[in-house]
């Protein structure tokens, strides 16, 4: 086995799921950069590593060093130290400051940081405040050094060490030795697989109760990521046994241990054992109970006559359809109302008429939606402030692993009426927090399209509420004359009913371009974005066009499309700064998306923005469009994992948003994701123009496939139970 020692210069490819990476190393006595491939969990640019492995010849990429194992070393040479400091590992030090430190202190730089950091004040641009940030960050690095050395034995990189130290401080190694599976539960960003890798390397038995419990919980969390609120016990045990490679019998003991600790709840009310993570069980029960109470305890029914509705029409300069009038009548009478309908059926007009009605009764109304973009659309349509649900509930940052909201059942919202749009996006946990914060006596009106993709989080809340048939529902099913002029609207409804859409009707807004081969589909999409549509429509290809795709991977997946579109629409130019983060390149001018909720920065999963500046220290300034204004958010280099390029996004990520023009590749390569509700959701994102590029075969498959995954949840059953119990009493 050969040993190599070098500095990580570039991470060409990094798979976050399994840690496989392709890295470029600066190695002594090697004129060119060395390509190393292997599993490098949490590797960073600037790190010095010692590799063990063998040389291989790749038929396409030439000589590569295949890594069997590795360890990270502290940098020793001037070049290594500069790379280490420039990597962003230490807050307050970026490439420019790293260069200045090296120029002044050379190979003594790390020693200065450790023993006499006040010497850094000699460097222009470092004041007392910045020195404090650097010192604190470097001290943390030093404190995590022991943890890192401990973890290196098990192939775990420094970024994991930092997370562990932040959580456990001086007790970190003690915790690791006692039960490394605690990491999966207690340290944000460390999952079961990382914890299991450490545990197995430490010699913990494969059938230990700690491992079995952790595996069961991981399986539950994984099912929640797939949208399930619970798992049947048999399915849970089967999946966990496959994951852990153990028989079901020892898992049953772990199952009982979790139930005894109340980490899981086993619901036996429906004729079988359904297993919940405790938070999901209590949330589902509480949502059903609270909806019943809100429906039963409305302050008082309001009077509304045909004449009243006529006056509302006059004041709003609208003409309401039969179902819209019904929505007004039911909103006057009931404490909870659901309004559902597809595009062009007048949901926005209905909301406007409701606002006018409640205003006439001097009732205070709050408007909200799950995402910033959906709230912005709601505000623009109504002329009234609309917030995200999180802001409405006055969220605060994570506290001991859970969300804290300023508004809850003990401190409810002051408004008399709460109207929520895009409710199909709301999962069971957020719905719990929402209904808990609506005071008993107030009205709750839920608006959404039940046929769109369900929420990213667990549950099919809107669909289950409707299916329960316990609460008043108004289905807006009339397409208005103006909307009928739009082939986007017409075809969305045809797709939803299982009919083939009308293609390429002259002077309309829905087009299909038949292209057979994936590489030709890709080229067609690029040509449409860069040249054909901007020339035809006189528009901005970045701001006005959004590429949607069913998949993340592959030639026509999110990742490859973004790389291709970035090179086309925002190429590197001398005046543009860029930041390399793992295998990604972020550049000034890039369109980006926030991919996880960050409550501290007040940006949420799905928010779209533009990179407006990258400074010399590697800090990235992103401008997000809020409901009423633009906001600027600063990201440190190590926080870039929260952002992704957004020239192309998945259909799931597009929920709650509208775009002037949508382009979507559709090919049989996407077979697994070709579902009617996915296609329907994609089409309904387009305001002015929808362009599909691909094959009629793929389009047909998607339209015919109405068997989207049924999510496990009992909200429907619990609502039936709540209302039937009330009737029997």
XYZ file of C-alpha atoms in Angstrom:
729
model
C 0.000 0.000 0.000
C 1.332 3.453 -0.966
C 1.322 6.538 1.316
C 0.790 10.071 0.026
C 0.813 13.353 1.946
C -0.544 16.572 0.466
C -2.826 19.583 0.686
C -6.383 19.582 -0.635
C -6.399 22.197 -3.419
C -9.791 21.479 -4.937
C -12.765 19.183 -4.389
C -13.946 18.267 -7.876
C -16.835 16.098 -6.766
C -18.437 15.378 -3.393
C -21.405 13.129 -2.657
C -22.964 14.321 0.595
C -24.935 11.099 1.027
C -21.976 8.713 1.230
C -18.882 10.957 1.398
C -17.382 9.775 -1.913
C -15.168 12.500 -3.333
C -12.780 13.305 -6.145
C -10.105 15.692 -4.867
C -7.048 17.443 -6.297
C -3.996 17.351 -4.043
C -0.777 19.333 -4.032
C 1.795 16.663 -3.269
C 5.533 17.166 -2.744
C 7.681 15.873 -5.629
C 4.634 15.808 -7.944
C 4.692 18.515 -10.603
C 0.962 18.268 -11.362
C -1.932 18.068 -8.957
C -2.712 14.492 -7.911
C -6.271 13.186 -8.351
C -7.417 11.117 -5.372
C -10.732 9.234 -5.215
C -12.341 7.632 -2.207
C -14.542 8.208 0.827
C -13.484 11.388 2.609
C -16.216 12.303 5.055
C -16.420 16.082 5.577
C -13.204 16.996 3.746
C -12.355 20.711 3.372
C -10.132 22.676 0.954
C -6.848 23.609 2.653
C -6.621 20.496 4.828
C -3.395 18.521 4.912
C -4.040 14.798 4.576
C -2.078 11.579 4.701
C -3.534 8.977 2.340
C -3.033 5.253 2.087
C -4.052 3.440 -1.081
C -3.002 2.340 -4.562
C -2.442 3.969 -7.932
C -4.995 3.091 -10.625
C -5.418 3.970 -14.272
C -8.822 5.341 -15.301
C -9.538 4.908 -19.023
C -10.973 8.435 -19.261
C -9.263 10.452 -16.480
C -5.801 8.857 -16.374
C -3.795 8.078 -13.213
C -5.725 8.320 -9.947
C -4.860 7.510 -6.372
C -7.540 5.209 -4.952
C -7.780 5.915 -1.217
C -8.224 3.069 1.234
C -7.920 5.188 4.415
C -6.735 8.640 5.389
C -6.039 11.009 8.253
C -5.926 14.798 8.462
C -2.761 16.500 9.689
C -2.104 19.970 10.983
C -0.501 22.082 8.247
C 3.275 22.546 8.603
C 4.669 24.413 5.586
C 3.947 28.055 4.780
C 1.855 27.054 1.761
C -0.126 24.489 3.774
C -0.790 26.996 6.556
C -1.969 29.628 4.067
C -4.324 27.153 2.375
C -5.642 26.086 5.777
C -6.300 29.675 6.889
C -7.788 30.656 3.521
C -10.263 27.733 3.543
C -12.783 29.513 5.789
C -12.325 27.032 8.638
C -11.559 29.957 10.995
C -14.274 32.623 11.088
C -12.962 36.062 10.190
C -10.101 34.741 8.046
C -10.521 34.424 4.319
C -8.011 34.279 1.447
C -7.027 37.966 1.664
C -6.447 37.986 5.438
C -4.689 34.613 5.262
C -2.211 36.072 2.769
C -1.506 39.062 5.044
C -0.987 36.779 8.088
C 1.444 34.590 6.159
C 3.342 37.618 4.830
C 3.863 38.867 8.385
C 4.335 35.671 10.386
C 5.230 32.972 7.852
C 5.465 29.446 9.288
C 4.897 30.871 12.807
C 1.329 31.922 11.909
C -0.465 29.127 13.770
C 1.815 29.635 16.785
C 0.890 33.354 16.829
C -2.808 32.481 16.673
C -2.403 30.071 19.585
C -0.144 32.056 21.947
C -0.239 35.757 21.060
C -3.283 36.504 18.856
C -3.091 40.226 19.744
C -0.185 40.359 17.248
C -2.828 40.112 14.498
C -3.816 43.729 15.265
C -0.708 44.727 13.295
C -2.503 43.599 10.122
C -4.607 46.256 8.330
C -8.296 45.346 8.422
C -8.128 43.417 11.724
C -9.605 45.411 14.593
C -10.598 44.353 18.092
C -14.000 42.995 17.044
C -12.567 40.902 14.205
C -9.706 39.730 16.440
C -12.231 38.508 18.989
C -14.053 36.498 16.274
C -10.779 34.981 14.986
C -9.502 34.139 18.473
C -12.757 32.490 19.511
C -12.942 30.466 16.297
C -9.294 29.371 16.488
C -9.674 28.401 20.164
C -12.593 26.229 19.164
C -10.431 24.690 16.444
C -7.758 23.931 19.017
C -10.320 22.497 21.416
C -11.663 20.232 18.696
C -8.173 19.069 17.755
C -8.251 16.245 20.295
C -11.693 15.205 19.090
C -10.502 15.347 15.491
C -7.495 13.176 16.276
C -9.838 10.739 18.021
C -12.225 10.721 15.051
C -9.475 10.372 12.466
C -8.997 6.807 13.643
C -12.476 6.192 12.268
C -12.224 8.158 8.993
C -14.299 11.097 10.249
C -13.250 14.633 9.242
C -12.866 17.904 11.207
C -16.231 19.463 10.352
C -17.948 16.640 12.272
C -15.522 17.225 15.143
C -16.560 20.884 15.342
C -20.256 19.945 15.520
C -19.579 17.413 18.289
C -17.517 19.902 20.301
C -20.207 22.591 20.035
C -22.702 20.173 21.536
C -20.700 18.418 24.272
C -17.655 20.668 24.893
C -15.096 18.956 27.178
C -17.262 15.828 27.524
C -17.152 15.086 23.777
C -14.799 12.112 23.816
C -16.464 10.726 26.956
C -19.852 10.791 25.158
C -18.377 9.204 22.043
C -16.855 6.349 24.005
C -20.010 5.793 26.056
C -22.569 5.777 23.220
C -21.726 7.291 19.812
C -25.323 6.759 18.699
C -26.284 9.767 20.827
C -24.795 11.893 18.036
C -27.635 10.964 15.667
C -30.229 12.264 18.155
C -28.429 15.173 19.754
C -26.067 16.758 17.210
C -27.683 18.659 14.345
C -26.213 17.618 10.985
C -24.937 14.196 12.128
C -27.106 11.287 11.101
C -27.303 7.640 11.987
C -24.894 6.494 9.270
C -22.058 8.703 10.536
C -22.729 7.676 14.145
C -22.868 4.013 13.080
C -19.582 4.303 11.203
C -17.897 5.653 14.345
C -19.543 3.023 16.567
C -18.589 0.120 14.318
C -15.000 1.373 14.109
C -14.938 1.520 17.916
C -15.939 -2.125 18.059
C -19.512 -1.712 19.329
C -21.453 -4.901 18.637
C -23.780 -4.928 15.627
C -26.599 -6.256 17.798
C -26.056 -3.861 20.736
C -29.256 -2.345 22.110
C -27.865 1.156 21.425
C -27.338 0.371 17.731
C -30.714 -1.325 17.326
C -32.565 1.575 18.983
C -30.699 4.105 16.871
C -31.427 2.133 13.683
C -35.141 1.958 14.459
C -35.286 5.708 15.077
C -33.314 6.402 11.903
C -35.791 4.283 9.938
C -38.628 6.343 11.426
C -36.928 9.626 10.522
C -36.247 8.308 7.018
C -39.935 7.451 6.602
C -40.828 10.980 7.749
C -38.530 12.348 5.020
C -40.639 10.299 2.583
C -43.801 11.982 3.911
C -45.084 9.338 6.353
C -46.431 10.312 9.767
C -46.189 6.724 11.054
C -45.031 3.281 9.913
C -46.820 -0.034 10.474
C -44.800 -2.011 13.025
C -44.096 -4.888 10.625
C -42.798 -2.514 7.950
C -40.638 -0.672 10.495
C -39.049 -3.898 11.738
C -38.447 -5.153 8.188
C -36.810 -1.915 7.010
C -34.683 -1.626 10.153
C -33.512 -5.237 9.842
C -32.467 -4.535 6.225
C -30.643 -1.367 7.265
C -28.831 -2.934 10.210
C -28.360 -6.372 8.663
C -29.773 -8.095 11.748
C -32.719 -10.418 12.302
C -36.084 -9.062 13.433
C -36.065 -10.838 16.817
C -33.426 -8.661 18.561
C -35.102 -5.580 17.084
C -38.287 -6.374 18.972
C -36.467 -5.874 22.293
C -35.148 -2.491 21.069
C -38.654 -1.632 19.901
C -40.016 -2.186 23.428
C -37.164 -0.142 24.920
C -38.010 2.839 22.682
C -41.686 2.520 23.566
C -40.846 2.446 27.273
C -38.683 5.595 26.902
C -41.594 7.200 24.967
C -39.332 7.950 21.996
C -41.982 6.174 19.940
C -45.709 5.741 20.438
C -47.489 2.598 19.263
C -51.058 3.343 18.230
C -53.278 0.260 18.367
C -56.573 2.077 17.782
C -57.007 1.060 14.134
C -56.711 -2.698 14.320
C -52.921 -2.910 13.965
C -49.724 -1.535 15.496
C -48.850 1.827 13.908
C -45.601 3.331 15.140
C -45.100 7.079 15.520
C -42.228 9.242 16.587
C -43.691 10.830 19.701
C -43.832 14.381 18.261
C -45.806 13.226 15.210
C -48.308 11.273 17.301
C -49.070 14.166 19.603
C -49.169 16.635 16.697
C -51.659 14.554 14.700
C -53.931 14.108 17.702
C -53.706 17.767 18.634
C -54.500 18.950 15.080
C -57.666 16.819 14.967
C -58.750 17.987 18.424
C -58.011 21.655 17.777
C -59.806 21.691 14.417
C -62.853 20.205 16.131
C -62.748 22.855 18.870
C -62.265 25.701 16.371
C -65.208 24.403 14.345
C -67.402 24.078 17.442
C -66.500 27.270 19.309
C -66.658 30.073 16.719
C -67.553 33.350 18.439
C -70.825 33.728 16.587
C -72.272 33.050 13.147
C -72.370 36.165 11.001
C -75.361 37.195 8.939
C -74.898 37.358 5.184
C -77.590 37.802 2.554
C -77.676 37.818 -1.234
C -77.803 41.602 -1.017
C -74.660 41.633 1.136
C -72.859 39.537 -1.469
C -74.061 41.850 -4.257
C -72.578 44.810 -2.353
C -69.268 42.988 -1.921
C -69.201 42.379 -5.693
C -69.843 46.042 -6.322
C -67.172 47.272 -3.910
C -64.564 44.821 -5.234
C -65.642 45.246 -8.867
C -65.993 41.481 -9.310
C -68.637 38.953 -10.256
C -68.698 35.901 -8.005
C -69.560 32.435 -9.245
C -71.943 30.124 -7.406
C -69.161 28.320 -5.501
C -67.486 31.587 -4.524
C -70.766 32.826 -3.070
C -71.025 29.537 -1.202
C -67.547 30.159 0.259
C -68.728 33.532 1.631
C -71.826 31.978 3.168
C -69.899 29.153 4.834
C -67.161 31.502 6.072
C -69.888 33.561 7.763
C -71.355 30.507 9.461
C -68.419 28.240 10.364
C -65.306 28.411 12.498
C -63.205 26.365 10.033
C -63.547 26.390 6.243
C -61.527 24.691 3.493
C -61.486 26.201 -0.006
C -59.858 24.149 -2.731
C -59.542 24.506 -6.484
C -57.148 24.382 -9.408
C -55.673 27.262 -11.436
C -58.104 29.821 -12.883
C -60.959 28.865 -10.533
C -60.853 32.127 -8.587
C -59.184 31.295 -5.264
C -57.592 34.760 -5.099
C -60.879 36.503 -5.967
C -62.579 34.467 -3.240
C -59.980 35.590 -0.697
C -60.489 39.227 -1.768
C -64.265 38.929 -1.273
C -63.738 37.318 2.148
C -61.492 40.205 3.194
C -64.178 42.692 2.153
C -66.839 40.749 4.050
C -64.843 40.509 7.284
C -63.827 44.156 7.025
C -67.529 45.028 6.944
C -67.901 43.257 10.318
C -64.846 44.987 11.852
C -62.981 41.716 12.194
C -59.192 41.646 12.179
C -57.736 39.344 9.490
C -54.245 37.804 9.173
C -52.971 36.403 5.862
C -50.187 33.837 5.636
C -48.635 31.174 3.426
C -45.947 28.492 3.929
C -43.202 30.190 1.866
C -41.922 33.696 1.327
C -42.748 33.600 -2.380
C -46.299 32.378 -1.742
C -46.761 35.114 0.891
C -45.462 37.677 -1.585
C -47.967 36.535 -4.220
C -50.765 36.684 -1.646
C -49.799 40.220 -0.621
C -49.603 41.416 -4.225
C -53.003 39.905 -5.054
C -54.829 41.310 -2.002
C -52.965 44.561 -1.353
C -52.717 43.479 2.268
C -49.718 42.316 4.298
C -49.140 38.569 4.138
C -46.544 36.719 6.195
C -44.987 33.299 6.136
C -46.631 31.015 8.690
C -43.380 30.982 10.671
C -43.357 34.768 10.931
C -47.050 34.894 11.738
C -46.360 32.568 14.668
C -43.287 34.611 15.716
C -40.794 31.788 15.440
C -37.453 31.848 17.153
C -34.332 29.805 16.590
C -33.925 26.176 17.598
C -33.931 25.644 21.338
C -32.637 22.251 22.442
C -33.506 20.761 19.088
C -37.049 22.067 18.708
C -38.747 25.127 17.292
C -39.972 27.820 19.567
C -42.901 30.012 18.575
C -44.016 33.191 20.284
C -47.625 32.424 19.390
C -49.218 29.266 20.781
C -52.322 28.152 22.693
C -51.176 30.117 25.774
C -50.415 33.254 23.742
C -52.707 32.987 20.697
C -52.934 35.220 17.644
C -55.008 38.334 18.261
C -56.754 38.289 14.861
C -60.359 37.175 14.474
C -59.813 35.467 11.111
C -56.719 33.589 9.886
C -56.553 32.857 6.145
C -53.801 30.480 4.996
C -52.977 29.978 1.297
C -51.100 27.060 -0.344
C -52.116 24.710 2.463
C -51.102 21.638 0.416
C -47.523 22.556 1.405
C -48.197 22.497 5.153
C -46.996 19.374 6.994
C -48.411 17.928 10.219
C -45.880 19.622 12.547
C -46.416 23.117 11.122
C -50.186 22.572 11.087
C -50.007 21.671 14.777
C -48.217 24.926 15.604
C -50.649 26.894 13.427
C -53.938 25.559 14.822
C -52.577 25.756 18.369
C -52.012 29.489 17.901
C -55.521 30.251 16.584
C -57.596 31.353 19.565
C -60.785 29.429 20.235
C -63.613 31.532 18.839
C -61.612 32.817 15.857
C -62.108 31.631 12.282
C -59.578 29.579 10.321
C -59.842 29.465 6.523
C -57.547 27.050 4.680
C -57.049 27.603 0.942
C -55.154 25.317 -1.412
C -55.115 22.900 -4.317
C -55.588 19.336 -3.083
C -54.320 17.880 -6.369
C -50.834 19.369 -6.135
C -47.865 17.537 -4.692
C -48.140 17.103 -0.932
C -45.861 18.839 1.564
C -42.145 18.095 1.692
C -42.560 17.265 5.389
C -44.683 14.405 6.781
C -48.402 14.170 6.208
C -51.034 14.952 3.574
C -52.795 17.468 5.769
C -55.049 19.249 3.277
C -56.074 16.044 1.501
C -56.851 14.194 4.758
C -58.909 17.080 6.144
C -60.995 17.114 2.961
C -61.322 13.313 2.847
C -62.550 13.221 6.457
C -65.743 15.041 5.343
C -66.065 16.529 8.848
C -65.403 20.165 8.008
C -67.104 22.386 5.420
C -65.319 22.300 2.068
C -65.951 24.498 -0.960
C -64.583 23.119 -4.216
C -64.041 25.879 -6.771
C -64.559 24.008 -10.032
C -65.508 26.682 -12.561
C -62.732 27.976 -14.807
C -63.336 31.671 -15.430
C -63.632 33.015 -18.939
C -60.356 34.937 -18.752
C -58.539 31.881 -17.460
C -60.022 29.766 -20.255
C -57.995 31.879 -22.660
C -54.851 30.408 -21.111
C -53.807 27.023 -22.435
C -51.706 26.645 -19.264
C -54.913 26.646 -17.209
C -56.875 24.506 -19.676
C -54.105 21.919 -19.936
C -53.481 21.838 -16.190
C -57.103 20.786 -15.680
C -56.915 18.279 -18.545
C -53.783 16.714 -17.040
C -55.437 16.599 -13.627
C -58.392 14.704 -15.119
C -56.106 12.275 -16.965
C -56.562 13.793 -20.444
C -53.745 14.528 -22.877
C -53.044 18.285 -23.105
C -53.589 20.407 -26.218
C -50.150 20.965 -27.737
C -48.814 23.920 -29.702
C -52.068 25.771 -30.260
C -51.182 28.870 -32.294
C -50.666 32.089 -30.307
C -51.186 30.320 -26.989
C -49.004 29.886 -23.910
C -48.387 26.121 -23.752
C -45.818 24.464 -26.024
C -44.315 21.024 -26.434
C -41.109 20.363 -28.343
C -40.560 16.745 -29.345
C -36.918 15.801 -28.764
C -35.925 12.164 -28.396
C -32.406 11.908 -27.009
C -31.514 13.224 -23.509
C -28.400 15.045 -24.785
C -30.539 16.790 -27.431
C -33.192 17.618 -24.803
C -30.471 19.252 -22.708
C -29.217 21.297 -25.653
C -32.762 22.377 -26.540
C -33.404 23.540 -22.959
C -30.150 25.541 -23.011
C -30.992 27.119 -26.374
C -34.498 28.054 -25.177
C -33.169 29.698 -22.011
C -30.222 31.516 -23.543
C -31.409 32.563 -26.971
C -34.786 31.554 -28.333
C -37.157 32.686 -25.561
C -35.330 35.924 -24.623
C -35.302 36.934 -28.290
C -38.974 36.054 -28.708
C -40.266 37.518 -25.459
C -37.697 40.243 -24.693
C -37.058 38.942 -21.176
C -34.302 38.281 -18.642
C -33.282 34.602 -18.890
C -32.273 34.416 -15.203
C -35.134 36.340 -13.599
C -38.005 35.402 -15.899
C -37.261 31.776 -16.820
C -37.288 28.868 -14.399
C -36.233 25.367 -15.415
C -38.052 22.649 -13.459
C -37.087 18.997 -13.515
C -38.437 15.845 -11.834
C -35.027 14.475 -10.794
C -31.890 15.604 -8.964
C -29.381 13.334 -10.700
C -28.607 12.448 -14.296
C -28.044 14.475 -17.448
C -31.396 16.253 -17.048
C -31.339 16.385 -13.260
C -31.044 19.482 -11.090
C -27.274 19.214 -10.545
C -26.183 18.905 -14.175
C -28.729 21.421 -15.458
C -27.482 23.991 -12.942
C -23.860 23.509 -13.941
C -24.756 23.854 -17.625
C -27.011 26.876 -17.099
C -24.505 28.629 -14.836
C -21.797 28.267 -17.497
C -24.226 29.638 -20.084
C -25.954 32.464 -18.196
C -23.347 33.549 -15.674
C -19.894 32.569 -16.933
C -16.705 33.517 -15.120
C -15.532 37.007 -16.027
C -12.543 39.010 -14.743
C -14.702 41.275 -12.554
C -16.750 38.452 -11.021
C -15.605 36.838 -7.799
C -16.426 33.219 -7.078
C -16.244 30.780 -4.193
C -15.406 27.088 -4.456
C -17.307 25.027 -1.916
C -16.652 21.298 -2.101
C -17.519 20.416 -5.689
C -19.686 23.513 -6.231
C -18.808 26.912 -7.642
C -20.792 29.949 -6.494
C -20.339 33.132 -8.487
C -21.474 36.733 -8.168
C -24.719 37.047 -10.094
C -25.779 33.417 -9.497
C -29.398 32.528 -8.860
C -29.518 30.467 -5.645
C -31.980 28.701 -3.383
C -31.949 28.226 0.385
C -32.211 24.451 0.925
C -32.762 24.282 4.698
C -34.604 26.408 7.228
C -32.359 28.929 8.944
C -34.394 30.624 11.628
C -31.546 32.844 12.749
C -31.110 34.369 9.281
C -34.863 34.295 8.634
C -34.497 32.377 5.376
C -36.332 29.164 4.662
C -36.179 26.053 2.534
C -37.216 27.074 -1.007
C -36.447 30.816 -0.798
C -34.851 32.115 -4.026
C -32.222 34.835 -4.176
C -29.252 36.257 -6.114
C -25.607 36.401 -5.057
C -24.792 40.096 -5.177
C -21.292 40.053 -3.687
C -18.476 37.722 -2.618
C -15.853 39.560 -0.565
C -12.154 38.848 -0.147
C -12.811 36.844 3.012
C -15.151 34.442 1.224
C -18.343 35.914 2.713
C -21.297 35.698 0.358
C -24.034 38.350 0.226
C -27.381 37.046 -1.081
C -30.420 39.222 -1.826
C -33.806 37.596 -1.243
C -37.143 39.040 -2.367
C -39.444 39.204 0.655
C -43.195 39.811 0.632
C -42.750 43.573 0.469
C -39.042 44.244 0.086
C -35.626 42.831 -0.696
C -33.473 41.525 2.141
C -29.723 40.944 2.228
C -28.337 37.902 4.036
C -24.636 37.198 4.682
C -23.233 33.645 4.537
C -19.840 32.599 5.848
C -17.910 30.207 3.622
C -18.711 27.235 5.865
C -22.452 28.016 5.640
C -22.615 27.546 1.872
C -24.017 24.034 2.300
C -27.326 25.826 2.939
C -27.400 27.174 -0.632
C -27.684 25.550 -4.038
C -27.739 26.948 -7.550
C -31.306 27.573 -8.708
C -31.250 28.070 -12.469
C -32.936 24.670 -12.351
C -34.906 23.373 -9.357
C -36.940 20.266 -8.644
C -40.702 20.380 -9.090
C -41.047 19.665 -5.358
C -38.980 22.765 -4.538
C -41.144 24.913 -6.840
C -44.296 24.527 -4.724
C -45.775 27.807 -3.597
C -43.992 29.724 -6.352
C -44.985 31.110 -9.728
C -42.652 32.035 -12.550
C -43.298 33.993 -15.761
C -41.893 31.172 -17.908
C -41.329 27.521 -16.994
C -39.325 25.015 -19.036
C -39.407 21.359 -18.087
C -37.549 18.434 -19.670
C -39.679 15.302 -19.684
C -38.150 12.000 -20.669
C -38.550 8.318 -19.876
C -35.231 8.624 -17.996
C -37.403 10.251 -15.296
C -39.675 7.184 -15.232
C -39.719 6.827 -11.430
C -40.919 10.424 -11.012
C -43.354 10.594 -13.915
C -46.567 11.120 -11.971
C -49.708 13.068 -12.798
C -49.624 15.311 -9.710
C -45.965 16.160 -10.350
C -46.672 17.201 -13.955
C -49.778 19.083 -12.835
C -47.793 20.934 -10.156
C -45.074 21.881 -12.679
C -47.576 23.229 -15.218
C -49.398 25.313 -12.597
C -46.127 27.115 -11.717
C -46.108 28.947 -15.089
C -47.831 32.349 -15.397
C -47.145 33.392 -19.002
C -45.580 30.448 -20.825
C -45.080 26.705 -20.263
C -42.638 24.767 -22.447
C -42.212 20.987 -22.228
C -39.198 19.462 -23.980
C -38.971 15.713 -24.460
C -41.088 12.805 -25.667
C -44.835 12.230 -25.952
C -44.224 8.795 -24.478
C -42.934 10.306 -21.222
C -45.806 12.805 -21.182
C -48.318 9.972 -21.619
C -46.715 7.921 -18.810
C -46.929 10.875 -16.426
C -50.602 11.591 -17.230
C -51.634 7.950 -16.881
C -49.739 7.427 -13.621
C -52.089 8.597 -10.912
C -50.729 6.184 -8.317
C -48.660 8.613 -6.294
C -47.288 7.236 -3.022
C -49.950 7.038 -0.353
C -48.579 8.500 2.823
C -49.184 6.835 6.159
C -51.249 9.122 8.357
C -54.375 8.975 10.517
C -55.477 12.619 10.542
C -58.580 11.736 8.524
C -59.501 8.957 10.974
C -58.856 11.140 14.019
C -61.083 13.903 12.661
C -63.897 11.398 12.075
C -63.377 10.108 15.614
C -63.419 13.618 17.181
C -66.624 14.663 15.443
C -68.423 11.331 15.925
C -67.644 11.353 19.651
C -69.157 14.815 19.897
C -72.297 13.636 18.127
C -72.654 10.589 20.381
C -72.334 12.775 23.493
